[in-house]
GROMACS .gro file of N, CA and C in nm:
model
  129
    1UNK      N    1   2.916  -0.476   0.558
    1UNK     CA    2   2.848  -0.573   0.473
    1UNK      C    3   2.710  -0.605   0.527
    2UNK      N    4   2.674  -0.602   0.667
    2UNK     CA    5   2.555  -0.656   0.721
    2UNK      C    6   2.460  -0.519   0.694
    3UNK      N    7   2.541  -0.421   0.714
    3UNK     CA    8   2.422  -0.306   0.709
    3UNK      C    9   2.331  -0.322   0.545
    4UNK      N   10   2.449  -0.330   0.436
    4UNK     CA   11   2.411  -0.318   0.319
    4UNK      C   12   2.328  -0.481   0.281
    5UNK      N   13   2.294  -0.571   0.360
    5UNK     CA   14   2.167  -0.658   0.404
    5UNK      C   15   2.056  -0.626   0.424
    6UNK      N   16   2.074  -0.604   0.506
    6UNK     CA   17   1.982  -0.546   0.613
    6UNK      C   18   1.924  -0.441   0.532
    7UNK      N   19   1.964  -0.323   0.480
    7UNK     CA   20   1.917  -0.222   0.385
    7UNK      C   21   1.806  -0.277   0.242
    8UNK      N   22   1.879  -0.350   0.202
    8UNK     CA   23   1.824  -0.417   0.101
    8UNK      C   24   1.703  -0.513   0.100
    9UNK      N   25   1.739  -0.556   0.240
    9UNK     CA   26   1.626  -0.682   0.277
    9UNK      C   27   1.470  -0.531   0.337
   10UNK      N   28   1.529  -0.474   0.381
   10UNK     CA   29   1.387  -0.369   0.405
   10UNK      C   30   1.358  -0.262   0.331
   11UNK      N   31   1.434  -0.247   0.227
   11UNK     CA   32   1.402  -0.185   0.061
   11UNK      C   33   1.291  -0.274   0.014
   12UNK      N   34   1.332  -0.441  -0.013
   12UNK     CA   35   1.231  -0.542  -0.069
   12UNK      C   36   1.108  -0.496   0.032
   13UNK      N   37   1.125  -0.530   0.129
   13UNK     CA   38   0.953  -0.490   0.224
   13UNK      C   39   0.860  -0.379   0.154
   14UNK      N   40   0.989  -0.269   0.203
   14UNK     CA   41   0.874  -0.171   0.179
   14UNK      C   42   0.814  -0.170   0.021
   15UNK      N   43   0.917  -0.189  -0.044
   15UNK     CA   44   0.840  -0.186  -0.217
   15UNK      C   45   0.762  -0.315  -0.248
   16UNK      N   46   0.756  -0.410  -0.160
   16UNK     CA   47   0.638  -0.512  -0.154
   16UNK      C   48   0.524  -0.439  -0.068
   17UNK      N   49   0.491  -0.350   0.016
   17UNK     CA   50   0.361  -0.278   0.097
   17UNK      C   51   0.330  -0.223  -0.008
   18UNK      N   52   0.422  -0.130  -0.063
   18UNK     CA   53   0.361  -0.032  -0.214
   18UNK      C   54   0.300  -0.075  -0.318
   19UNK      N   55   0.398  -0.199  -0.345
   19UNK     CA   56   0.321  -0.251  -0.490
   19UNK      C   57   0.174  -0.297  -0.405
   20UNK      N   58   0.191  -0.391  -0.278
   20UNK     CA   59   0.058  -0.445  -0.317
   20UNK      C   60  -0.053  -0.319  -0.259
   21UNK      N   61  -0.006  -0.215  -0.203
   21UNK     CA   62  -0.154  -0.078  -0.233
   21UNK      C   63  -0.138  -0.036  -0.348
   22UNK      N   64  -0.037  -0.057  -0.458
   22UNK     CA   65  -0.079  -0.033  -0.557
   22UNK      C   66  -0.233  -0.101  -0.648
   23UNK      N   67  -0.182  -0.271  -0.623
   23UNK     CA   68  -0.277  -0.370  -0.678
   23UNK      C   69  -0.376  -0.300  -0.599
   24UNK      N   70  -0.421  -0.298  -0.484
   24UNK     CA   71  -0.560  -0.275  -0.410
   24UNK      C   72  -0.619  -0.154  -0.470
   25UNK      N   73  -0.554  -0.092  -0.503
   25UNK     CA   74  -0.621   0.077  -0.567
   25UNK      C   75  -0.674   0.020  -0.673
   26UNK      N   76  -0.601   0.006  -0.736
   26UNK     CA   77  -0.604  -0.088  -0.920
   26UNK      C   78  -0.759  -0.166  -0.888
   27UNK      N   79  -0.729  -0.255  -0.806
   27UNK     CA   80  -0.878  -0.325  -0.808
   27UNK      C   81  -0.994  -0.253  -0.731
   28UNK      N   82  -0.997  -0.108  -0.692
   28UNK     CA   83  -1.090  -0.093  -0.680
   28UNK      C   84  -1.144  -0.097  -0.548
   29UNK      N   85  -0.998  -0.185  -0.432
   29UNK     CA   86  -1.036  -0.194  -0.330
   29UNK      C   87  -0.921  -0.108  -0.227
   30UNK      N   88  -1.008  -0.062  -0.127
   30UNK     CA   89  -0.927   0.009  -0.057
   30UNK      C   90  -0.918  -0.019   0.132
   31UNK      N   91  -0.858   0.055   0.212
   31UNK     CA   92  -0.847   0.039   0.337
   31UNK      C   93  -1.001   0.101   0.393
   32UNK      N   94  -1.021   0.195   0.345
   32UNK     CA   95  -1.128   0.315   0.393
   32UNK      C   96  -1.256   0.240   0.492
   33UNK      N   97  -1.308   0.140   0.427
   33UNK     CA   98  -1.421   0.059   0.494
   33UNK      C   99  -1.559   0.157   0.480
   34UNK      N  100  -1.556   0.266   0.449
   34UNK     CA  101  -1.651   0.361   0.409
   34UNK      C  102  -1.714   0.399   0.541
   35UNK      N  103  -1.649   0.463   0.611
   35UNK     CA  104  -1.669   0.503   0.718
   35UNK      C  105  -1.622   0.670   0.742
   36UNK      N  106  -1.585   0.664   0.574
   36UNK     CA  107  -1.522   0.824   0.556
   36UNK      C  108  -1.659   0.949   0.546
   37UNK      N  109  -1.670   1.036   0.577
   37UNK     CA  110  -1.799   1.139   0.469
   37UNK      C  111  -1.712   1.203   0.396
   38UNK      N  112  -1.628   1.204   0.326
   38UNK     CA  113  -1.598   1.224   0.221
   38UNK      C  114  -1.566   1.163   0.113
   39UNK      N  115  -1.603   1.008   0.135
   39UNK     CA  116  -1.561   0.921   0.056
   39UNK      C  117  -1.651   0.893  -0.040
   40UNK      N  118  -1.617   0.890  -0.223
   40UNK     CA  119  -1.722   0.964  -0.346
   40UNK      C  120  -1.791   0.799  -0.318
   41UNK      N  121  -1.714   0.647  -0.285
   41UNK     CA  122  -1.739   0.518  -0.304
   41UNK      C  123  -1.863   0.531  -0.200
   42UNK      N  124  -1.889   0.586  -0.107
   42UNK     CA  125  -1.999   0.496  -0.028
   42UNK      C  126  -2.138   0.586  -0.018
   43UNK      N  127  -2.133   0.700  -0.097
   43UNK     CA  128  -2.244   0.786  -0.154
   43UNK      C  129  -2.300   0.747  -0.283
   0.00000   0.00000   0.00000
């Protein structure tokens, strides 16, 4: 019973990190900091 907790409680995590890089893509904002040379945003 504790495992299937425990499982569930770090299912919610990780699909809360995803959704919110989802939102950040969506808006346009990202991790990168433009420090990439390949990145199309800071050319």
């Amino acid at each position: 019973m504790g495992t299937i907790i425990v499982g569930l409680i770090l299912a919610v995590v990780v699909a809360a990190a995803v959704l919110s890089l989802v939102k950040k893509k969506i808006n346009g904002k990202s991790s990168c900091g433009c420090g990439c040379e390949n990145c199309k945003k800071c050319r």
